[in-house]
PDB file of C-alpha atoms in Angstrom:
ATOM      1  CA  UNK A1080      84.723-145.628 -29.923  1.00 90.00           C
ATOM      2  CA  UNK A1081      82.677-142.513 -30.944  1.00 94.00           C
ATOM      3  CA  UNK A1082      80.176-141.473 -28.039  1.00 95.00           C
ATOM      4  CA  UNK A1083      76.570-140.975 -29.369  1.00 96.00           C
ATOM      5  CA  UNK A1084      76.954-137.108 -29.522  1.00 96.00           C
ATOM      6  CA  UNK A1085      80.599-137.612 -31.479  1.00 96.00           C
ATOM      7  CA  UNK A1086      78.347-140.046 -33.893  1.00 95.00           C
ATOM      8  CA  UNK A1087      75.965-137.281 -34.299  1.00 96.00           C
ATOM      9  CA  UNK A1088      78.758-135.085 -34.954  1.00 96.00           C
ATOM     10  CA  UNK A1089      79.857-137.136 -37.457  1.00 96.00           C
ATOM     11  CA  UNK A1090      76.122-137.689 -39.133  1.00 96.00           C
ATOM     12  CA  UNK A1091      75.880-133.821 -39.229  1.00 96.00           C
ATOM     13  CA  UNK A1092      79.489-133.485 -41.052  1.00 96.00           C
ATOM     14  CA  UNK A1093      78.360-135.909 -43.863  1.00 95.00           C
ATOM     15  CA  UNK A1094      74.927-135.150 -44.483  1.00 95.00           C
ATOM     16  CA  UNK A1095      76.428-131.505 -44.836  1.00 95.00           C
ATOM     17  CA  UNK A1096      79.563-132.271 -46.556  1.00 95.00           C
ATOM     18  CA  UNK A1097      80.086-131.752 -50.376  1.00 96.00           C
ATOM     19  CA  UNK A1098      81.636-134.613 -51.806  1.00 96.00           C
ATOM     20  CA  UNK A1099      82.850-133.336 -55.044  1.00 97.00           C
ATOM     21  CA  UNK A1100      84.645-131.059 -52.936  1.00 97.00           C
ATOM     22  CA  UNK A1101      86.157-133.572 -50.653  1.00 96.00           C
ATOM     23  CA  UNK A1102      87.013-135.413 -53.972  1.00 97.00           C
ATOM     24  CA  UNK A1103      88.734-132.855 -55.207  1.00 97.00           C
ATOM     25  CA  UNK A1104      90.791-131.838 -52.467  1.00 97.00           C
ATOM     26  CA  UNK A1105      91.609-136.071 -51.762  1.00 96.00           C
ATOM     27  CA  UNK A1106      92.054-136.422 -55.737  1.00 97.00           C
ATOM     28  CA  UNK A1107      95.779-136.096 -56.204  1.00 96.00           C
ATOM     29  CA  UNK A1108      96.433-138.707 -53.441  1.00 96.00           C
ATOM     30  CA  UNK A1109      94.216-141.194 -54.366  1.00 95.00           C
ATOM     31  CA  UNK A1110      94.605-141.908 -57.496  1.00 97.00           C
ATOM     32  CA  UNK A1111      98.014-143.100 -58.266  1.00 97.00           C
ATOM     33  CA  UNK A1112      96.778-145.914 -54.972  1.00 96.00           C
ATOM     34  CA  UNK A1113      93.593-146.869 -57.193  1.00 96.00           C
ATOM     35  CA  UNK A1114      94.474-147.433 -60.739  1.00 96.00           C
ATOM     36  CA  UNK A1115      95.549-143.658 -61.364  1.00 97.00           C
ATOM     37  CA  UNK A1116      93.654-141.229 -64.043  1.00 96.00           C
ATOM     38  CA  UNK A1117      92.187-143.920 -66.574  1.00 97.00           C
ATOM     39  CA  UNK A1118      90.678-145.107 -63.569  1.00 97.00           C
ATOM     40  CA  UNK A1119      89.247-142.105 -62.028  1.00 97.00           C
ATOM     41  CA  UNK A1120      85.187-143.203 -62.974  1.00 97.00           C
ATOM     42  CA  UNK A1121      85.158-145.769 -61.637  1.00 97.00           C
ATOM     43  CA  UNK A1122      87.711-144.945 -58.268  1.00 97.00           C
ATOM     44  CA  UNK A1123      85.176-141.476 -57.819  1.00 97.00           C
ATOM     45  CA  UNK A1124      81.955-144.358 -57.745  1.00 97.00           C
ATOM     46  CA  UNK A1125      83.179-146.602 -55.597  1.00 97.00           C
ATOM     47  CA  UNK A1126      84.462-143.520 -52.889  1.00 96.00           C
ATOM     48  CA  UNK A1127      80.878-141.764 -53.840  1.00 97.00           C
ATOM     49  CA  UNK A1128      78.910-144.842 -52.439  1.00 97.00           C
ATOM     50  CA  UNK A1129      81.395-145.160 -49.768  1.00 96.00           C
ATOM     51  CA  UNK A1130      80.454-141.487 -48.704  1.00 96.00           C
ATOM     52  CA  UNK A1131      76.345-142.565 -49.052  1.00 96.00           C
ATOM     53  CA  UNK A1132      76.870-145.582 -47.338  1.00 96.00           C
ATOM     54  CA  UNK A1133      78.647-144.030 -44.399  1.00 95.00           C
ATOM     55  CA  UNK A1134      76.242-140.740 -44.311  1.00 96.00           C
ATOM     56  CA  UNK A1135      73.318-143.345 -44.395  1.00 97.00           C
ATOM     57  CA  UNK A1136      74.566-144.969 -41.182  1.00 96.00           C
ATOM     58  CA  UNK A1137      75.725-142.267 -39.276  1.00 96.00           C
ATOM     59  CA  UNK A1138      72.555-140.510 -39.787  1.00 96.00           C
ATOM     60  CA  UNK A1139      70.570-143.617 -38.592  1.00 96.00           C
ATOM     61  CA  UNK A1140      72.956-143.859 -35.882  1.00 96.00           C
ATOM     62  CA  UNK A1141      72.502-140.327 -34.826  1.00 95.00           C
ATOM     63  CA  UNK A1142      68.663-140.762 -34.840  1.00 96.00           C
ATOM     64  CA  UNK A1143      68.955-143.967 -32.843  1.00 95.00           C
ATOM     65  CA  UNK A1144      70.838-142.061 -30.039  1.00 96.00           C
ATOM     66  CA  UNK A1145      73.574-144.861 -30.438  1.00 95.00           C
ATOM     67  CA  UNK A1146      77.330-144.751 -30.251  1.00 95.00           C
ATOM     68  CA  UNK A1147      79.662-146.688 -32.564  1.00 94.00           C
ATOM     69  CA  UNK A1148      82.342-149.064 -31.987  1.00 92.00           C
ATOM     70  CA  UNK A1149      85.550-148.943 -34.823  1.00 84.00           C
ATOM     71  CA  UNK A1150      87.437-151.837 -35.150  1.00 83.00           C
ATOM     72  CA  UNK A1151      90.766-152.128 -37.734  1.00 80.00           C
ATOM     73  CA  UNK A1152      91.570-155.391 -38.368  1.00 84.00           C
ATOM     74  CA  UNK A1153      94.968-156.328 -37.480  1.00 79.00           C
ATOM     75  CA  UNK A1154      95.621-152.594 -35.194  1.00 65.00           C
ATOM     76  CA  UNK A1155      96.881-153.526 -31.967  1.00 62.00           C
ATOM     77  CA  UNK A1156      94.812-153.920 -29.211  1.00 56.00           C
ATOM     78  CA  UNK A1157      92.136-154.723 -31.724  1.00 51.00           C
ATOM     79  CA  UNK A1158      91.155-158.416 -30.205  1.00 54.00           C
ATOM     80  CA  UNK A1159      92.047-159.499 -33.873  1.00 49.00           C
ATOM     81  CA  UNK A1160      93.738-163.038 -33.106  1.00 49.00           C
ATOM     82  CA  UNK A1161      96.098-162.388 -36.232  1.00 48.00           C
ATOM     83  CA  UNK A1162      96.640-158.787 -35.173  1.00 44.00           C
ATOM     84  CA  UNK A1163      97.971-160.239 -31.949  1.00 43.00           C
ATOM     85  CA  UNK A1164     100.074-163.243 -34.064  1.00 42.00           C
ATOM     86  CA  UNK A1165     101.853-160.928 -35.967  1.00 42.00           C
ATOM     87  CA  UNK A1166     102.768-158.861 -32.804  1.00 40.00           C
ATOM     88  CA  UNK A1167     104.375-162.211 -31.614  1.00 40.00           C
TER      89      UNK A1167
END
């Protein structure tokens, strides 16, 4: 869970961030996971509008003065009934 002012934090990161930059530096591991080099257009796109997307909410979620609840599928102590099957 990220507290209101950690979700401000977070808004303030990404509206500041430089996501070429980011890209670059995150480049070399990515690729080879998402269809390597003759994939990179379309792999940079879909992490570009990942890195709107997420800057749009945080930054909505920051001026709302809310917090935000994370939930991973399948991590323990997630609540996720198949999470929980596969941990017996």
């Amino acid at each position: 869970m990220l507290t209101a002012a950690q979700a401000r934090r977070v808004a303030e990161f990404l509206a500041t961030a430089d996501f070429d930059a980011l890209w670059d530096f995150a480049r070399g591991e990515l690729l080879p996971r998402y269809g390597g080099v003759s994939a990179e257009s379309e792999t940079w796109g879909a992490f570009a509008s990942a890195h709107r997307e997420l800057r749009a909410f945080y930054i909505r979620t920051a001026d709302s003065g809310d917090a935000v609840v994370k939930w991973i599928p399948g991590e323990a102590g997630s609540g996720d009934p198949e999470g929980a099957a596969l941990r017996g």
